Amino acid sequence: MLAAAASTDPATGAAMPIPPEPVIGAASADDAGEIWTLQRAAFVDEAQLYGDPFILPLAETADNVRRAVEGAGHVLTAVEGHRIVGAVRGRAEDATGLLNRLCVAPDRRHRGIGRALVRALEERMAHAHPGLAAFTVFTGQQNEAHLRLYRSLGYTEAGRERMSDHLALVHMRKAVPGREPRPATV
């Protein structure tokens, strides 16, 4: 359930209408351009956090996003009215569901949209891929908001990967509820 928050117009103090609760569903190829635009807006603050305008979500092209939507993975959107306000991607690789590119429009953050997208993607992937035993995700070590979100959803740190002098990725993992993890193969 997403949290609706009443708001007031800062200029007039008048009550503003509460946007409808976002509807989460599968993205279509027609959504690719809007997802790309959303992704660029959502990841600007992360690029600023690391002083790096070339982080992968910002370096990706609209064609990359379109291929992801049309590919074998899962791409979900959160839509308010006619506007995509959130998106997330995932794909199955062996017994692991890989989540990435979680993004929420900057003006729609802190309303439960990211949490709802991750939960919906986990549910969809677990249903579509009965062999999944775990989900993984990574985020930058300085992105405290993302780290808090993933921890609150049951993810634990599985390791860190140094990408550059200013960036290390925190890899996080979560078992698929009700499924036994497969032993590691050698």
Coordinates of N, CA and C in Angstrom, one line a residue:
M1 N 0.9 -1.2 0.0 CA 0.0 0.0 0.0 C 0.9 1.2 0.0
L2 N 0.6 2.1 -0.9 CA 1.4 3.4 -1.0 C 0.8 4.4 0.0
A3 N 1.7 5.2 0.6 CA 1.2 6.2 1.5 C 0.8 7.5 0.7
A4 N -0.4 8.0 0.9 CA -0.8 9.2 0.2 C -0.5 10.3 1.2
A5 N 0.0 11.4 0.8 CA 0.3 12.5 1.6 C -0.4 13.8 1.1
A6 N -1.1 14.4 2.0 CA -1.8 15.7 1.6 C -0.7 16.7 1.4
S7 N -0.9 17.7 0.5 CA 0.1 18.7 0.3 C -0.6 20.0 0.2
T8 N 0.2 21.1 0.4 CA -0.4 22.4 0.2 C 0.5 23.2 -0.8
D9 N -0.1 24.1 -1.5 CA 0.6 24.9 -2.4 C 1.5 25.9 -1.6
P10 N 2.8 25.8 -1.8 CA 3.7 26.7 -1.0 C 3.4 28.2 -1.3
A11 N 3.0 28.6 -2.4 CA 2.7 30.0 -2.7 C 1.5 30.5 -2.1
T12 N 0.4 29.7 -2.1 CA -0.9 30.2 -1.6 C -1.3 29.5 -0.3
G13 N -0.7 28.4 0.1 CA -1.2 27.7 1.3 C -2.4 26.9 1.1
A14 N -3.0 26.9 -0.1 CA -4.2 26.2 -0.4 C -3.9 24.7 -0.5
A15 N -4.9 23.9 -0.1 CA -4.8 22.4 -0.3 C -4.7 22.1 -1.7
M16 N -3.8 21.2 -2.0 CA -3.6 20.7 -3.4 C -4.2 19.3 -3.5
P17 N -4.8 18.9 -4.6 CA -5.3 17.5 -4.7 C -4.2 16.5 -4.6
I18 N -4.6 15.3 -3.9 CA -3.7 14.2 -3.8 C -3.7 13.4 -5.1
P19 N -2.5 13.2 -5.6 CA -2.5 12.4 -6.9 C -3.0 11.0 -6.6
P20 N -3.6 10.4 -7.7 CA -4.1 9.0 -7.5 C -2.9 8.1 -7.1
E21 N -3.3 7.0 -6.4 CA -2.3 6.0 -6.1 C -1.7 5.4 -7.4
P22 N -0.4 5.3 -7.5 CA 0.2 4.7 -8.7 C -0.3 3.3 -9.0
V23 N -0.4 3.0 -10.2 CA -0.8 1.6 -10.7 C 0.5 1.0 -11.2
I24 N 0.9 -0.2 -10.6 CA 2.1 -0.8 -11.0 C 1.8 -1.9 -12.0
G25 N 2.5 -1.9 -13.1 CA 2.3 -3.0 -14.1 C 3.5 -3.1 -15.0
A26 N 3.4 -4.0 -16.0 CA 4.5 -4.2 -16.9 C 4.6 -3.1 -17.9
A27 N 5.9 -2.7 -18.2 CA 6.1 -1.7 -19.1 C 5.9 -2.2 -20.5
S28 N 5.6 -1.3 -21.5 CA 5.5 -1.6 -22.9 C 6.6 -0.9 -23.6
A29 N 6.9 -1.3 -24.8 CA 7.9 -0.6 -25.7 C 7.6 0.8 -25.8
D30 N 6.3 1.2 -25.8 CA 6.0 2.6 -26.0 C 6.4 3.4 -24.7
D31 N 6.6 2.8 -23.6 CA 7.0 3.5 -22.4 C 8.5 3.8 -22.3
A32 N 9.3 3.2 -23.2 CA 10.8 3.3 -23.1 C 11.3 4.7 -23.0
G33 N 10.8 5.6 -23.9 CA 11.3 7.0 -23.8 C 11.0 7.7 -22.5
E34 N 9.8 7.5 -22.0 CA 9.4 8.1 -20.7 C 10.2 7.5 -19.6
I35 N 10.4 6.2 -19.6 CA 11.3 5.5 -18.6 C 12.7 6.1 -18.6
W36 N 13.2 6.3 -19.8 CA 14.6 6.8 -20.0 C 14.7 8.2 -19.4
T37 N 13.7 9.0 -19.7 CA 13.6 10.4 -19.2 C 13.5 10.4 -17.6
L38 N 12.7 9.5 -17.1 CA 12.5 9.4 -15.7 C 13.8 8.9 -15.0
Q39 N 14.5 8.0 -15.6 CA 15.7 7.4 -15.1 C 16.8 8.5 -15.1
R40 N 16.9 9.3 -16.1 CA 17.9 10.4 -16.1 C 17.6 11.4 -15.0
A41 N 16.3 11.8 -14.8 CA 16.0 12.7 -13.7 C 16.2 12.1 -12.3
A42 N 15.9 10.8 -12.2 CA 16.1 10.2 -10.9 C 17.5 9.9 -10.5
F43 N 18.4 9.7 -11.4 CA 19.8 9.4 -11.1 C 20.7 10.6 -11.0
V44 N 20.2 11.8 -11.3 CA 21.1 13.0 -11.3 C 21.7 13.2 -9.9
D45 N 20.9 13.1 -8.9 CA 21.4 13.3 -7.5 C 22.4 12.3 -7.1
E46 N 22.3 11.0 -7.6 CA 23.4 10.0 -7.4 C 24.7 10.4 -8.1
A47 N 24.5 10.9 -9.3 CA 25.7 11.3 -10.0 C 26.4 12.5 -9.3
Q48 N 25.6 13.4 -8.7 CA 26.2 14.5 -7.9 C 26.8 14.0 -6.7
L49 N 26.2 13.0 -6.0 CA 26.7 12.4 -4.8 C 28.2 11.9 -5.0
Y50 N 28.4 11.3 -6.2 CA 29.7 10.7 -6.5 C 30.6 11.7 -7.4
G51 N 30.1 12.8 -7.8 CA 30.8 13.7 -8.6 C 31.2 13.1 -10.0
D52 N 30.2 12.3 -10.5 CA 30.5 11.5 -11.7 C 29.2 11.5 -12.6
P53 N 29.2 12.3 -13.6 CA 28.1 12.4 -14.5 C 27.9 11.2 -15.5
F54 N 28.9 10.3 -15.4 CA 28.9 9.1 -16.3 C 28.5 7.8 -15.6
I55 N 27.7 7.9 -14.5 CA 27.3 6.6 -13.9 C 26.4 5.9 -14.9
L56 N 26.3 4.6 -14.8 CA 25.7 3.8 -15.9 C 24.2 4.2 -16.2
P57 N 23.4 4.5 -15.2 CA 22.0 4.9 -15.5 C 21.9 6.2 -16.3
L58 N 22.9 7.1 -16.2 CA 22.9 8.3 -17.0 C 23.6 8.1 -18.3
A59 N 24.4 7.1 -18.5 CA 25.1 6.9 -19.7 C 24.3 6.0 -20.7
E60 N 23.3 5.4 -20.2 CA 22.4 4.5 -21.0 C 21.6 5.4 -21.9
T61 N 21.3 4.8 -23.1 CA 20.5 5.5 -24.1 C 19.1 5.1 -24.1
A62 N 18.2 5.8 -24.8 CA 16.8 5.5 -24.9 C 16.7 4.1 -25.6
D63 N 17.6 3.8 -26.6 CA 17.6 2.5 -27.2 C 17.9 1.4 -26.3
N64 N 18.8 1.6 -25.3 CA 19.2 0.6 -24.3 C 17.9 0.3 -23.5
V65 N 17.2 1.3 -23.1 CA 16.0 1.1 -22.3 C 15.0 0.4 -23.1
R66 N 14.8 0.8 -24.4 CA 13.8 0.1 -25.2 C 14.2 -1.4 -25.4
R67 N 15.4 -1.7 -25.5 CA 15.8 -3.1 -25.6 C 15.6 -3.9 -24.3
A68 N 15.8 -3.2 -23.2 CA 15.5 -3.8 -21.9 C 14.0 -4.1 -21.8
V69 N 13.2 -3.2 -22.2 CA 11.7 -3.4 -22.1 C 11.3 -4.5 -23.1
E70 N 11.9 -4.6 -24.2 CA 11.5 -5.6 -25.2 C 12.2 -6.9 -25.0
G71 N 13.1 -7.0 -24.1 CA 13.9 -8.2 -23.8 C 13.2 -9.2 -23.0
A72 N 14.0 -10.2 -22.5 CA 13.5 -11.3 -21.8 C 13.3 -11.0 -20.3
G73 N 13.8 -9.9 -19.8 CA 13.6 -9.5 -18.4 C 12.3 -9.0 -18.1
H74 N 12.2 -8.4 -16.9 CA 10.9 -7.8 -16.4 C 11.2 -6.3 -16.2
V75 N 10.3 -5.4 -16.7 CA 10.4 -4.0 -16.5 C 9.0 -3.6 -16.0
L76 N 9.0 -3.0 -14.8 CA 7.7 -2.6 -14.2 C 7.7 -1.0 -14.1
T77 N 6.5 -0.5 -14.2 CA 6.4 1.0 -14.0 C 5.3 1.2 -13.0
A78 N 5.4 2.4 -12.3 CA 4.4 2.9 -11.5 C 3.8 4.1 -12.2
V79 N 2.5 4.1 -12.4 CA 1.9 5.2 -13.2 C 0.8 5.9 -12.4
E80 N 0.9 7.2 -12.4 CA -0.1 8.1 -11.7 C -0.8 8.8 -12.9
G81 N -2.0 8.6 -13.0 CA -2.7 9.2 -14.2 C -2.1 8.7 -15.5
H82 N -1.5 9.6 -16.2 CA -0.8 9.3 -17.5 C 0.7 9.4 -17.4
R83 N 1.2 9.6 -16.2 CA 2.6 9.8 -15.9 C 3.3 8.6 -15.3
I84 N 4.4 8.2 -15.8 CA 5.2 7.2 -15.2 C 6.1 7.9 -14.1
V85 N 5.9 7.5 -12.9 CA 6.6 8.1 -11.7 C 7.6 7.2 -11.1
G86 N 7.7 6.0 -11.6 CA 8.7 5.0 -11.1 C 8.9 3.9 -12.0
A87 N 10.0 3.2 -11.9 CA 10.3 2.1 -12.8 C 11.4 1.2 -12.1
V88 N 11.4 -0.1 -12.5 CA 12.4 -1.0 -12.0 C 12.6 -2.1 -13.0
R89 N 13.8 -2.7 -13.1 CA 14.0 -3.8 -14.0 C 14.5 -5.0 -13.2
G90 N 14.3 -6.1 -13.8 CA 14.9 -7.3 -13.2 C 15.0 -8.4 -14.3
R91 N 15.9 -9.4 -14.0 CA 16.0 -10.5 -14.9 C 16.5 -11.7 -14.1
A92 N 16.2 -12.9 -14.5 CA 16.6 -14.1 -13.9 C 17.9 -14.6 -14.5
E93 N 18.8 -15.0 -13.6 CA 20.1 -15.5 -14.1 C 20.3 -16.7 -13.2
D94 N 20.2 -17.9 -13.8 CA 20.3 -19.1 -13.0 C 19.2 -19.1 -11.9
A95 N 19.7 -19.2 -10.6 CA 18.7 -19.2 -9.5 C 18.6 -17.9 -8.8
T96 N 19.1 -16.8 -9.5 CA 19.1 -15.5 -8.9 C 18.3 -14.5 -9.7
G97 N 17.5 -13.7 -9.0 CA 16.8 -12.6 -9.7 C 17.6 -11.3 -9.4
L98 N 18.0 -10.7 -10.5 CA 18.9 -9.5 -10.5 C 18.0 -8.3 -10.6
L99 N 17.9 -7.4 -9.7 CA 17.1 -6.2 -9.7 C 18.0 -5.0 -10.0
N100 N 17.6 -4.1 -10.9 CA 18.3 -2.9 -11.1 C 17.5 -1.7 -11.7
R101 N 18.1 -0.6 -11.7 CA 17.5 0.6 -12.3 C 16.2 1.0 -11.6
L102 N 16.2 0.8 -10.3 CA 15.0 1.3 -9.5 C 15.1 2.8 -9.5
C103 N 14.0 3.5 -10.0 CA 14.0 4.9 -10.1 C 12.6 5.5 -9.8
V104 N 12.6 6.6 -9.1 CA 11.3 7.2 -8.8 C 11.5 8.7 -9.1
A105 N 10.5 9.3 -9.7 CA 10.5 10.7 -10.0 C 10.9 11.5 -8.7
P106 N 11.8 12.5 -8.8 CA 12.2 13.2 -7.6 C 11.1 13.9 -6.9
D107 N 10.0 14.3 -7.6 CA 8.9 15.0 -6.9 C 7.9 14.0 -6.3
R108 N 8.1 12.7 -6.5 CA 7.2 11.6 -6.0 C 7.9 10.7 -5.0
R109 N 9.1 11.1 -4.6 CA 9.8 10.2 -3.6 C 9.2 10.3 -2.2
H110 N 9.6 9.3 -1.4 CA 9.1 9.2 0.0 C 7.6 9.0 0.1
R111 N 7.1 8.2 -0.9 CA 5.6 7.9 -0.8 C 5.4 6.4 -1.0
G112 N 6.5 5.6 -0.9 CA 6.4 4.2 -1.0 C 6.4 3.6 -2.3
I113 N 6.6 4.4 -3.4 CA 6.6 3.9 -4.7 C 7.8 3.0 -5.0
G114 N 9.0 3.3 -4.6 CA 10.1 2.4 -4.8 C 9.9 1.1 -4.1
R115 N 9.5 1.1 -2.9 CA 9.2 -0.1 -2.1 C 8.1 -0.9 -2.8
A116 N 7.1 -0.3 -3.3 CA 6.0 -1.1 -4.0 C 6.5 -1.7 -5.3
L117 N 7.4 -1.0 -6.0 CA 8.0 -1.5 -7.2 C 8.9 -2.7 -7.0
V118 N 9.7 -2.6 -5.9 CA 10.6 -3.7 -5.6 C 9.8 -5.0 -5.2
R119 N 8.8 -4.8 -4.4 CA 7.9 -5.9 -3.9 C 7.2 -6.5 -5.1
A120 N 6.7 -5.7 -6.0 CA 5.9 -6.2 -7.2 C 6.9 -7.0 -8.1
L121 N 8.1 -6.5 -8.3 CA 9.1 -7.1 -9.1 C 9.5 -8.5 -8.5
E122 N 9.7 -8.5 -7.2 CA 10.1 -9.7 -6.6 C 9.0 -10.8 -6.7
E123 N 7.7 -10.4 -6.5 CA 6.6 -11.3 -6.7 C 6.5 -11.8 -8.1
R124 N 6.6 -10.9 -9.0 CA 6.5 -11.3 -10.5 C 7.6 -12.3 -10.9
M125 N 8.8 -11.9 -10.4 CA 9.9 -12.8 -10.8 C 9.8 -14.2 -10.1
A126 N 9.5 -14.2 -8.9 CA 9.3 -15.5 -8.1 C 8.3 -16.3 -8.8
H127 N 7.2 -15.7 -9.2 CA 6.1 -16.5 -9.9 C 6.6 -17.0 -11.3
A128 N 7.2 -16.1 -12.0 CA 7.7 -16.5 -13.4 C 8.8 -17.4 -13.5
H129 N 9.6 -17.4 -12.4 CA 10.9 -18.3 -12.4 C 10.9 -19.1 -11.1
P130 N 10.2 -20.3 -11.1 CA 10.1 -21.1 -9.9 C 11.5 -21.5 -9.4
G131 N 12.5 -21.5 -10.1 CA 13.8 -21.9 -9.7 C 14.6 -20.8 -8.9
L132 N 14.1 -19.6 -8.9 CA 14.8 -18.5 -8.2 C 14.9 -18.8 -6.7
A133 N 16.1 -18.7 -6.1 CA 16.3 -18.9 -4.7 C 16.6 -17.6 -4.0
A134 N 17.1 -16.6 -4.7 CA 17.5 -15.3 -4.1 C 17.4 -14.2 -5.1
F135 N 17.3 -13.0 -4.5 CA 17.3 -11.7 -5.3 C 18.6 -11.0 -4.9
T136 N 19.2 -10.3 -5.9 CA 20.3 -9.5 -5.6 C 20.1 -8.1 -6.2
V137 N 20.8 -7.1 -5.6 CA 20.7 -5.7 -6.1 C 22.0 -5.1 -5.6
F138 N 22.4 -4.0 -6.3 CA 23.6 -3.3 -5.8 C 23.2 -1.8 -5.9
T139 N 23.9 -1.0 -5.1 CA 23.8 0.4 -5.0 C 25.1 1.0 -4.6
G140 N 25.3 2.3 -4.8 CA 26.5 2.9 -4.3 C 26.6 3.0 -2.8
Q141 N 27.9 2.9 -2.3 CA 28.1 2.9 -0.9 C 27.6 4.2 -0.2
Q142 N 27.5 5.3 -0.9 CA 27.2 6.5 -0.2 C 25.7 6.8 -0.4
N143 N 24.9 6.0 -1.0 CA 23.5 6.2 -1.2 C 22.7 5.6 0.0
E144 N 22.7 6.4 1.1 CA 22.1 5.9 2.3 C 20.6 5.6 2.1
A145 N 19.9 6.4 1.3 CA 18.5 6.2 1.1 C 18.2 4.8 0.5
H146 N 19.0 4.4 -0.5 CA 18.8 3.1 -1.2 C 19.2 2.0 -0.2
L147 N 20.3 2.2 0.5 CA 20.8 1.1 1.4 C 19.7 0.9 2.5
R148 N 19.1 2.0 3.0 CA 18.0 1.8 4.0 C 16.8 1.1 3.4
L149 N 16.5 1.5 2.2 CA 15.3 0.9 1.6 C 15.5 -0.6 1.4
Y150 N 16.6 -1.0 0.8 CA 16.9 -2.4 0.6 C 17.0 -3.2 1.9
R151 N 17.6 -2.6 2.9 CA 17.7 -3.3 4.2 C 16.3 -3.5 4.8
S152 N 15.4 -2.5 4.7 CA 14.1 -2.6 5.2 C 13.3 -3.6 4.5
L153 N 13.7 -4.0 3.3 CA 13.0 -5.0 2.5 C 13.6 -6.4 2.7
G154 N 14.6 -6.5 3.6 CA 15.1 -7.8 3.9 C 16.5 -8.1 3.2
Y155 N 17.0 -7.2 2.5 CA 18.3 -7.4 1.8 C 19.4 -7.2 2.8
T156 N 20.5 -8.0 2.7 CA 21.7 -7.9 3.6 C 22.9 -7.7 2.7
E157 N 23.9 -7.1 3.2 CA 25.1 -6.9 2.4 C 25.8 -8.2 2.1
A158 N 26.2 -8.4 0.9 CA 26.9 -9.6 0.5 C 28.3 -9.3 0.1
G159 N 28.7 -8.1 -0.1 CA 30.0 -7.7 -0.5 C 30.0 -6.3 -1.1
R160 N 31.3 -5.9 -1.3 CA 31.5 -4.6 -1.9 C 32.4 -4.7 -3.1
E161 N 32.2 -3.9 -4.1 CA 33.1 -3.9 -5.3 C 33.5 -2.5 -5.6
R162 N 34.9 -2.3 -5.6 CA 35.4 -0.9 -5.8 C 35.4 -0.7 -7.3
M163 N 34.7 0.3 -7.8 CA 34.5 0.7 -9.2 C 35.6 1.8 -9.6
S164 N 35.9 2.7 -8.7 CA 36.8 3.8 -9.0 C 37.2 4.3 -7.6
D165 N 38.1 5.4 -7.6 CA 38.5 6.0 -6.4 C 37.3 6.5 -5.6
H166 N 36.3 6.9 -6.2 CA 35.2 7.6 -5.5 C 33.9 6.7 -5.4
L167 N 33.9 5.5 -6.0 CA 32.7 4.7 -6.0 C 33.0 3.2 -5.7
A168 N 32.3 2.7 -4.7 CA 32.2 1.3 -4.4 C 30.7 0.9 -4.5
L169 N 30.5 -0.2 -5.1 CA 29.1 -0.8 -5.1 C 28.9 -1.7 -3.9
V170 N 27.8 -1.6 -3.3 CA 27.4 -2.5 -2.2 C 26.4 -3.5 -2.8
H171 N 26.8 -4.8 -2.8 CA 26.0 -5.9 -3.3 C 25.2 -6.4 -2.2
M172 N 23.9 -6.5 -2.4 CA 22.9 -7.0 -1.4 C 22.2 -8.2 -1.9
R173 N 21.7 -9.0 -0.9 CA 21.1 -10.3 -1.3 C 19.9 -10.6 -0.3
K174 N 18.9 -11.3 -0.9 CA 17.8 -11.6 -0.1 C 17.3 -13.0 -0.6
A175 N 17.0 -13.9 0.3 CA 16.5 -15.2 -0.1 C 15.0 -15.0 -0.6
V176 N 14.6 -15.8 -1.6 CA 13.2 -15.8 -2.0 C 12.4 -16.5 -0.9
P177 N 11.4 -15.8 -0.3 CA 10.7 -16.4 0.8 C 10.1 -17.8 0.5
G178 N 10.3 -18.7 1.3 CA 9.7 -20.1 1.1 C 10.5 -21.0 0.2
R179 N 11.7 -20.5 -0.3 CA 12.5 -21.3 -1.1 C 13.9 -21.5 -0.5
E180 N 14.4 -22.7 -0.6 CA 15.7 -23.0 -0.1 C 16.7 -22.6 -1.1
P181 N 17.8 -21.9 -0.6 CA 18.9 -21.5 -1.5 C 19.6 -22.8 -2.0
R182 N 19.9 -22.8 -3.3 CA 20.7 -23.9 -3.8 C 22.1 -23.9 -3.3
P183 N 22.7 -25.0 -3.1 CA 24.2 -25.0 -2.7 C 25.0 -24.4 -3.8
A184 N 26.1 -23.7 -3.5 CA 27.0 -23.2 -4.5 C 27.6 -24.4 -5.2
T185 N 27.8 -24.2 -6.5 CA 28.4 -25.2 -7.3 C 29.9 -24.9 -7.5
V186 N 30.7 -25.9 -7.5 CA 32.1 -25.6 -7.7 C 32.6 -25.9 -9.1

